[in-house]
Tab-separated table of C-alpha atoms in Angstrom:
chain	number	residue	atom	x	y	z
A	1	UNK	CA	-77.884	2.254	4.816
A	2	UNK	CA	-77.813	5.907	3.791
A	3	UNK	CA	-80.963	7.939	4.403
A	4	UNK	CA	-82.042	11.389	3.262
A	5	UNK	CA	-85.081	13.635	3.444
A	6	UNK	CA	-86.651	15.153	0.325
A	7	UNK	CA	-88.256	18.496	1.094
A	8	UNK	CA	-90.359	20.771	-1.080
A	9	UNK	CA	-91.567	24.361	-0.670
A	10	UNK	CA	-95.352	24.500	-0.985
A	11	UNK	CA	-98.457	26.456	0.028
A	12	UNK	CA	-97.457	29.438	-2.108
A	13	UNK	CA	-100.873	30.288	-3.544
A	14	UNK	CA	-102.514	33.498	-2.371
A	15	UNK	CA	-106.173	34.447	-2.599
A	16	UNK	CA	-107.309	33.984	-6.197
A	17	UNK	CA	-103.742	33.339	-7.407
A	18	UNK	CA	-102.809	29.667	-7.634
A	19	UNK	CA	-99.155	28.577	-7.631
A	20	UNK	CA	-97.616	25.143	-7.764
A	21	UNK	CA	-98.971	21.612	-8.023
A	22	UNK	CA	-99.169	20.972	-4.299
A	23	UNK	CA	-101.626	18.071	-4.352
A	24	UNK	CA	-99.366	16.170	-6.743
A	25	UNK	CA	-95.922	17.045	-5.373
A	26	UNK	CA	-96.668	16.449	-1.685
A	27	UNK	CA	-96.863	12.630	-1.992
A	28	UNK	CA	-93.452	12.632	-3.726
A	29	UNK	CA	-91.729	14.426	-0.840
A	30	UNK	CA	-90.953	13.166	2.647
A	31	UNK	CA	-91.343	16.619	4.209
A	32	UNK	CA	-92.813	19.935	3.114
A	33	UNK	CA	-92.113	23.561	3.972
A	34	UNK	CA	-95.339	25.541	4.149
A	35	UNK	CA	-95.354	29.277	3.393
A	36	UNK	CA	-96.683	31.225	6.360
A	37	UNK	CA	-98.370	34.249	4.790
A	38	UNK	CA	-95.508	36.739	4.643
A	39	UNK	CA	-93.783	35.986	1.322
A	40	UNK	CA	-96.601	33.742	0.048
A	41	UNK	CA	-99.654	31.857	1.233
A	42	UNK	CA	-102.659	32.944	3.265
A	43	UNK	CA	-104.691	31.381	6.105
A	44	UNK	CA	-106.955	29.331	3.830
A	45	UNK	CA	-104.003	28.073	1.796
A	46	UNK	CA	-102.087	27.192	4.964
A	47	UNK	CA	-105.047	25.230	6.321
A	48	UNK	CA	-105.539	23.344	3.043
A	49	UNK	CA	-101.819	22.611	2.657
A	50	UNK	CA	-101.509	21.131	6.148
A	51	UNK	CA	-104.518	18.922	5.393
A	52	UNK	CA	-102.916	17.681	2.156
A	53	UNK	CA	-99.670	16.877	3.955
A	54	UNK	CA	-101.537	15.035	6.706
A	55	UNK	CA	-103.445	12.974	4.133
A	56	UNK	CA	-100.143	11.967	2.485
A	57	UNK	CA	-98.409	11.288	5.846
A	58	UNK	CA	-95.677	13.808	4.981
A	59	UNK	CA	-93.818	15.761	7.681
A	60	UNK	CA	-94.780	19.443	7.964
A	61	UNK	CA	-92.427	22.366	8.541
A	62	UNK	CA	-92.792	26.142	8.690
A	63	UNK	CA	-91.302	28.210	5.863
A	64	UNK	CA	-91.013	31.766	7.230
A	65	UNK	CA	-89.818	34.532	4.918
A	66	UNK	CA	-89.420	38.271	4.679
A	67	UNK	CA	-92.697	40.267	4.792
A	68	UNK	CA	-92.577	40.822	1.031
A	69	UNK	CA	-95.517	39.384	-0.927
A	70	UNK	CA	-94.816	41.458	-4.024
A	71	UNK	CA	-91.193	40.337	-4.188
A	72	UNK	CA	-91.953	36.746	-3.105
A	73	UNK	CA	-89.414	37.120	-0.301
A	74	UNK	CA	-86.512	37.182	-2.750
A	75	UNK	CA	-85.489	40.785	-2.081
A	76	UNK	CA	-83.211	41.565	0.827
A	77	UNK	CA	-84.591	43.684	3.656
A	78	UNK	CA	-82.615	45.591	6.260
A	79	UNK	CA	-84.373	44.029	9.242
A	80	UNK	CA	-82.719	44.151	12.637
A	81	UNK	CA	-82.069	40.856	14.477
A	82	UNK	CA	-84.949	41.710	16.797
A	83	UNK	CA	-87.282	42.124	13.804
A	84	UNK	CA	-86.035	38.896	12.197
A	85	UNK	CA	-86.728	37.019	15.427
A	86	UNK	CA	-90.215	38.495	15.794
A	87	UNK	CA	-91.256	37.870	12.188
A	88	UNK	CA	-89.926	34.310	12.360
A	89	UNK	CA	-91.685	33.566	15.643
A	90	UNK	CA	-94.924	35.073	14.324
A	91	UNK	CA	-94.923	32.838	11.247
A	92	UNK	CA	-94.016	29.645	13.103
A	93	UNK	CA	-96.878	30.304	15.501
A	94	UNK	CA	-99.326	30.896	12.668
A	95	UNK	CA	-98.588	27.580	10.966
A	96	UNK	CA	-98.445	25.741	14.293
A	97	UNK	CA	-102.033	26.829	14.961
A	98	UNK	CA	-103.247	25.090	11.805
A	99	UNK	CA	-101.167	22.024	12.613
A	100	UNK	CA	-102.603	21.805	16.114
A	101	UNK	CA	-106.166	22.245	14.831
A	102	UNK	CA	-105.695	19.251	12.520
A	103	UNK	CA	-103.709	17.081	14.909
A	104	UNK	CA	-100.528	17.351	12.848
A	105	UNK	CA	-97.066	17.664	14.397
A	106	UNK	CA	-94.925	20.615	13.334
A	107	UNK	CA	-91.509	19.074	12.710
A	108	UNK	CA	-89.078	21.680	11.377
A	109	UNK	CA	-88.412	25.259	10.314
A	110	UNK	CA	-86.722	26.282	7.073
A	111	UNK	CA	-86.399	29.990	6.204
A	112	UNK	CA	-87.387	31.067	2.710
A	113	UNK	CA	-85.637	32.918	-0.087
A	114	UNK	CA	-83.492	35.872	0.784
A	115	UNK	CA	-83.992	35.363	4.516
A	116	UNK	CA	-82.484	31.884	4.055
A	117	UNK	CA	-79.586	33.274	2.017
A	118	UNK	CA	-78.880	36.035	4.509
A	119	UNK	CA	-78.965	33.626	7.440
A	120	UNK	CA	-76.424	31.424	5.657
A	121	UNK	CA	-73.823	34.202	5.808
A	122	UNK	CA	-74.983	36.659	8.515
A	123	UNK	CA	-74.506	35.226	12.012
A	124	UNK	CA	-76.647	37.869	13.735
A	125	UNK	CA	-79.568	37.038	11.450
A	126	UNK	CA	-78.944	33.318	11.923
A	127	UNK	CA	-78.877	33.673	15.714
A	128	UNK	CA	-82.175	35.588	15.630
A	129	UNK	CA	-83.870	32.806	13.660
A	130	UNK	CA	-82.421	30.084	15.886
A	131	UNK	CA	-83.579	31.953	18.987
A	132	UNK	CA	-87.104	32.232	17.598
A	133	UNK	CA	-87.213	28.492	16.893
A	134	UNK	CA	-85.811	27.585	20.309
A	135	UNK	CA	-88.204	29.959	22.059
A	136	UNK	CA	-91.188	28.372	20.343
A	137	UNK	CA	-90.187	24.710	20.580
A	138	UNK	CA	-86.642	23.470	21.134
A	139	UNK	CA	-87.564	20.093	19.614
A	140	UNK	CA	-88.052	21.577	16.147
A	141	UNK	CA	-85.376	20.836	13.529
A	142	UNK	CA	-83.735	23.919	12.000
A	143	UNK	CA	-82.939	23.523	8.297
A	144	UNK	CA	-80.220	25.592	6.640
A	145	UNK	CA	-77.602	25.619	3.898
A	146	UNK	CA	-74.894	23.020	4.506
A	147	UNK	CA	-71.859	24.751	5.982
A	148	UNK	CA	-73.731	28.027	6.533
A	149	UNK	CA	-74.114	30.244	9.578
A	150	UNK	CA	-77.679	29.113	10.270
A	151	UNK	CA	-76.500	25.566	10.937
A	152	UNK	CA	-73.834	26.873	13.315
A	153	UNK	CA	-76.346	29.146	15.065
A	154	UNK	CA	-78.800	26.287	15.467
A	155	UNK	CA	-76.187	24.049	17.035
A	156	UNK	CA	-75.096	26.844	19.377
A	157	UNK	CA	-78.725	27.256	20.438
A	158	UNK	CA	-78.972	23.557	21.263
A	159	UNK	CA	-81.270	22.746	18.350
A	160	UNK	CA	-81.181	19.726	16.113
A	161	UNK	CA	-80.156	20.926	12.649
A	162	UNK	CA	-80.460	19.538	9.124
A	163	UNK	CA	-77.979	20.552	6.441
A	164	UNK	CA	-79.663	21.129	3.096
A	165	UNK	CA	-78.382	20.299	-0.377
A	166	UNK	CA	-79.994	21.757	-3.500
A	167	UNK	CA	-80.748	19.232	-6.221
A	168	UNK	CA	-80.885	21.670	-9.119
A	169	UNK	CA	-78.458	24.441	-8.124
A	170	UNK	CA	-74.762	24.901	-8.809
A	171	UNK	CA	-72.276	25.575	-6.014
A	172	UNK	CA	-69.257	27.853	-5.727
A	173	UNK	CA	-65.889	26.741	-4.373
A	174	UNK	CA	-66.904	28.323	-1.044
A	175	UNK	CA	-69.892	25.994	-0.668
A	176	UNK	CA	-72.457	28.708	-1.409
A	177	UNK	CA	-75.103	28.653	-4.120
A	178	UNK	CA	-74.288	30.355	-7.411
A	179	UNK	CA	-76.549	33.462	-7.462
A	180	UNK	CA	-79.633	33.199	-9.642
A	181	UNK	CA	-78.456	36.327	-11.464
A	182	UNK	CA	-75.729	34.226	-13.088
A	183	UNK	CA	-76.514	32.043	-16.128
A	184	UNK	CA	-75.026	28.876	-14.608
A	185	UNK	CA	-76.977	29.061	-11.341
A	186	UNK	CA	-79.377	26.236	-12.215
A	187	UNK	CA	-78.492	22.762	-13.485
A	188	UNK	CA	-80.257	21.824	-16.707
A	189	UNK	CA	-79.065	18.214	-17.123
A	190	UNK	CA	-81.523	16.384	-14.874
A	191	UNK	CA	-79.831	12.984	-15.088
A	192	UNK	CA	-76.503	14.516	-14.062
A	193	UNK	CA	-78.241	16.483	-11.292
A	194	UNK	CA	-79.834	13.336	-9.862
A	195	UNK	CA	-76.504	11.488	-9.897
A	196	UNK	CA	-74.865	14.471	-8.188
A	197	UNK	CA	-77.444	14.268	-5.395
A	198	UNK	CA	-76.639	10.586	-4.864
A	199	UNK	CA	-72.943	11.482	-4.748
A	200	UNK	CA	-73.551	14.223	-2.165
A	201	UNK	CA	-75.565	11.865	0.056
A	202	UNK	CA	-73.268	8.864	-0.200
A	203	UNK	CA	-69.854	10.527	-0.547
A	204	UNK	CA	-70.329	13.978	1.009
A	205	UNK	CA	-68.980	16.235	-1.731
A	206	UNK	CA	-70.011	18.230	-4.797
A	207	UNK	CA	-68.017	19.684	-7.669
A	208	UNK	CA	-68.166	23.481	-7.788
A	209	UNK	CA	-68.511	25.558	-10.956
A	210	UNK	CA	-64.789	26.291	-10.611
A	211	UNK	CA	-64.042	22.562	-10.679
A	212	UNK	CA	-63.122	22.239	-7.001
A	213	UNK	CA	-64.303	19.367	-4.801
A	214	UNK	CA	-66.393	20.942	-2.039
A	215	UNK	CA	-67.387	18.926	1.062
A	216	UNK	CA	-71.111	19.054	1.821
A	217	UNK	CA	-73.531	17.517	4.290
A	218	UNK	CA	-76.847	16.389	2.829
A	219	UNK	CA	-79.415	15.590	5.506
A	220	UNK	CA	-82.224	16.938	3.348
A	221	UNK	CA	-82.525	17.644	-0.371
A	222	UNK	CA	-84.418	20.670	-1.666
A	223	UNK	CA	-86.644	19.815	-4.618
A	224	UNK	CA	-89.271	21.737	-6.559
A	225	UNK	CA	-92.551	20.584	-8.053
A	226	UNK	CA	-94.200	23.691	-9.428
A	227	UNK	CA	-94.659	22.330	-12.982
A	228	UNK	CA	-94.871	19.033	-14.882
A	229	UNK	CA	-91.173	19.146	-15.729
A	230	UNK	CA	-90.214	19.598	-12.067
A	231	UNK	CA	-92.466	16.738	-10.986
A	232	UNK	CA	-90.746	14.416	-13.452
A	233	UNK	CA	-87.374	15.406	-11.978
A	234	UNK	CA	-88.496	14.584	-8.441
A	235	UNK	CA	-89.631	11.153	-9.627
A	236	UNK	CA	-86.260	10.621	-11.346
A	237	UNK	CA	-84.454	11.693	-8.184
A	238	UNK	CA	-86.334	9.186	-6.065
A	239	UNK	CA	-85.564	6.438	-8.572
A	240	UNK	CA	-81.839	7.227	-8.567
A	241	UNK	CA	-81.695	7.348	-4.773
A	242	UNK	CA	-83.514	4.043	-4.458
A	243	UNK	CA	-81.229	2.406	-7.032
A	244	UNK	CA	-78.224	3.610	-5.028
A	245	UNK	CA	-79.577	2.110	-1.805
A	246	UNK	CA	-80.540	5.444	-0.238
A	247	UNK	CA	-83.757	5.438	1.792
A	248	UNK	CA	-85.959	8.533	1.600
A	249	UNK	CA	-87.569	9.396	4.922
A	250	UNK	CA	-88.541	12.512	6.934
A	251	UNK	CA	-86.094	14.322	9.191
């Protein structure tokens, strides 16, 4: 039987500003990536999000990003590898404290936004993140873009890795995500997107925007649930996976 993890980025509220539908999306996922206060989130949000995940028996992971609240971690920053390692380690430790306080296991680490994108192509950045994860806990799973440098860095560091596939994003012939600045970056046909996820899990390939067949690994699927429309898509995705004989379970 094929298996796959469904992950979702959550815990992105900050102070008086509420983002996402965390209480409703968490039970639909098998693992969640919790913002650690740098690109989004704050201590109270982190504590509440871990509690919600524990209540739903969903696996918890750290979602470290660039120190860029105003830009939501989506702007590149010229951090040195030493800085990347330190910021990553700092954020993992912060979330781990809330997990420990609530008796919840921290299972994985998935970088956020532009840090994730940079680590997919920049080996020095990827090595810095992998070293931070290994230094904190070598049993943690490192999540990165399928075929990217972060997966290679994690393996070189002796970590267990999980290759990620994006349910609603288009791919280039090089196996990278089409930049959000381009009009065809996001898939709009949800039924076709769900069937493409099943294909990636069961057959290991995706069709690029250029029409090429690109091999991909899909250990975990990135989903979003920040509005009613997105929640409906996650439900559809689970239905399609189940119908295809694919079991959804945590990493």
